[in-house]
Structures are given as C-alpha cells and as structure tokens.
Short mmCIF file of C-alpha atoms in Angstrom, two decimals:
data_model
loop_
_atom_site.label_atom_id
_atom_site.label_comp_id
_atom_site.label_asym_id
_atom_site.label_seq_id
_atom_site.Cartn_x
_atom_site.Cartn_y
_atom_site.Cartn_z
CA MET A 19 -39.41 102.67 -191.63
CA ARG A 20 -42.04 105.10 -190.83
CA THR A 21 -41.72 109.13 -191.30
CA TRP A 22 -43.49 111.16 -189.14
CA ALA A 23 -43.23 115.47 -189.21
CA ARG A 24 -44.75 118.13 -186.36
CA ARG A 25 -46.48 120.78 -188.57
CA GLY A 26 -47.61 122.74 -185.35
CA ASP A 27 -50.32 120.89 -183.05
CA HIS A 28 -50.09 118.83 -186.04
CA VAL A 29 -47.93 115.11 -186.25
CA VAL A 30 -48.04 113.84 -189.68
CA VAL A 31 -46.91 110.02 -189.58
CA VAL A 32 -46.58 108.13 -193.08
CA LEU A 33 -46.94 104.73 -192.67
CA PRO A 34 -44.74 102.39 -194.97
CA ARG A 35 -46.83 99.26 -196.70
CA GLY A 36 -46.91 96.74 -194.37
CA ALA A 37 -46.13 98.51 -190.95
CA ALA A 38 -49.18 97.82 -188.56
CA ILE A 39 -51.76 101.36 -188.27
CA LEU A 40 -52.60 101.41 -184.63
CA GLU A 41 -48.68 101.02 -183.44
CA GLY A 42 -47.57 103.63 -186.06
CA ILE A 43 -49.82 105.89 -184.36
CA GLU A 44 -48.86 105.13 -181.07
CA THR A 45 -44.85 104.50 -181.32
CA ALA A 46 -45.51 108.96 -183.42
CA ALA A 47 -47.53 110.01 -180.41
CA ARG A 48 -44.61 108.73 -178.00
CA GLN A 49 -41.54 110.55 -179.83
CA SER A 50 -43.65 113.37 -179.91
CA GLY A 51 -44.33 113.60 -176.58
CA ILE A 52 -47.84 113.65 -176.82
CA ALA A 53 -50.06 112.42 -173.78
CA SER A 54 -53.35 112.04 -175.82
CA GLY A 55 -55.34 113.72 -178.53
CA ALA A 56 -57.30 112.58 -181.71
CA PHE A 57 -55.86 111.32 -185.04
CA VAL A 58 -57.63 111.13 -188.62
CA GLY A 59 -56.23 109.06 -190.85
CA LEU A 60 -56.96 107.97 -195.01
CA GLY A 61 -54.73 106.09 -197.27
CA ALA A 62 -54.53 102.43 -197.94
CA ILE A 63 -54.90 98.76 -196.53
CA GLU A 64 -53.84 95.84 -197.44
CA ASP A 65 -55.51 92.02 -196.42
CA PRO A 66 -57.22 93.67 -193.56
CA VAL A 67 -59.62 91.91 -190.57
CA LEU A 68 -62.48 93.92 -188.92
CA ALA A 69 -62.06 92.86 -184.89
CA TRP A 70 -64.69 94.16 -182.62
CA PHE A 71 -65.51 92.53 -178.98
CA ASP A 72 -69.19 90.93 -178.53
CA ARG A 73 -70.48 92.35 -175.62
CA GLU A 74 -73.32 89.61 -175.05
CA ALA A 75 -71.07 86.98 -176.45
CA LYS A 76 -67.60 88.23 -174.20
CA GLU A 77 -65.69 87.09 -176.98
CA TYR A 78 -63.62 88.97 -180.58
CA SER A 79 -64.48 88.42 -183.36
CA GLU A 80 -63.78 89.03 -186.44
CA VAL A 81 -64.02 88.84 -190.04
CA ALA A 82 -60.70 89.08 -192.95
CA PHE A 83 -61.18 90.88 -195.98
CA GLU A 84 -58.37 89.97 -198.96
CA GLY A 85 -57.06 92.59 -201.52
CA VAL A 86 -56.25 96.40 -201.88
CA TRP A 87 -59.08 98.49 -199.37
CA GLU A 88 -58.99 102.11 -199.34
CA ILE A 89 -59.16 104.20 -196.15
CA VAL A 90 -61.39 106.75 -196.96
CA ASN A 91 -61.70 108.46 -193.07
CA LEU A 92 -60.16 107.29 -189.90
#
C-alpha cells in the first residue's frame, strides 16, 4: 500500500519496498487532484533498470543493475 499526505502545496508520498516509482507518483497526483507539477525524491531502489530512447537507433536501450542502490536525488 502506498501512503501519501498533503502538506500545504506539497504532497508527501511513501512507497513500500518493491513498488513502482512512477506509478506511485502518478497515483498520488491523480488522487490529490494535481494536474501538473514537479517532484523530488530520495530513498533506495532494488535491482533497477535504467532505460532511455536512442534517437539515432530509434529504439529503447536499457541497463540492469543488481542489488540495492540509493537514490540521492530524483
């Protein structure tokens, strides 16, 4: 279960281990009635996959990392 709380103009979101980051942010924004904004984050992720679109190759590429990694800024 995800938890979130509104603090003035801010929404604080806490995601449980294994939760999808983007999905959690989108759900909290939708439930809070937020149409646009910016977000910051920190915490840890386990076995992340970094993906990006290669415009020259016109395809997505990705690199997987094993273990627990700290997010110092998101």
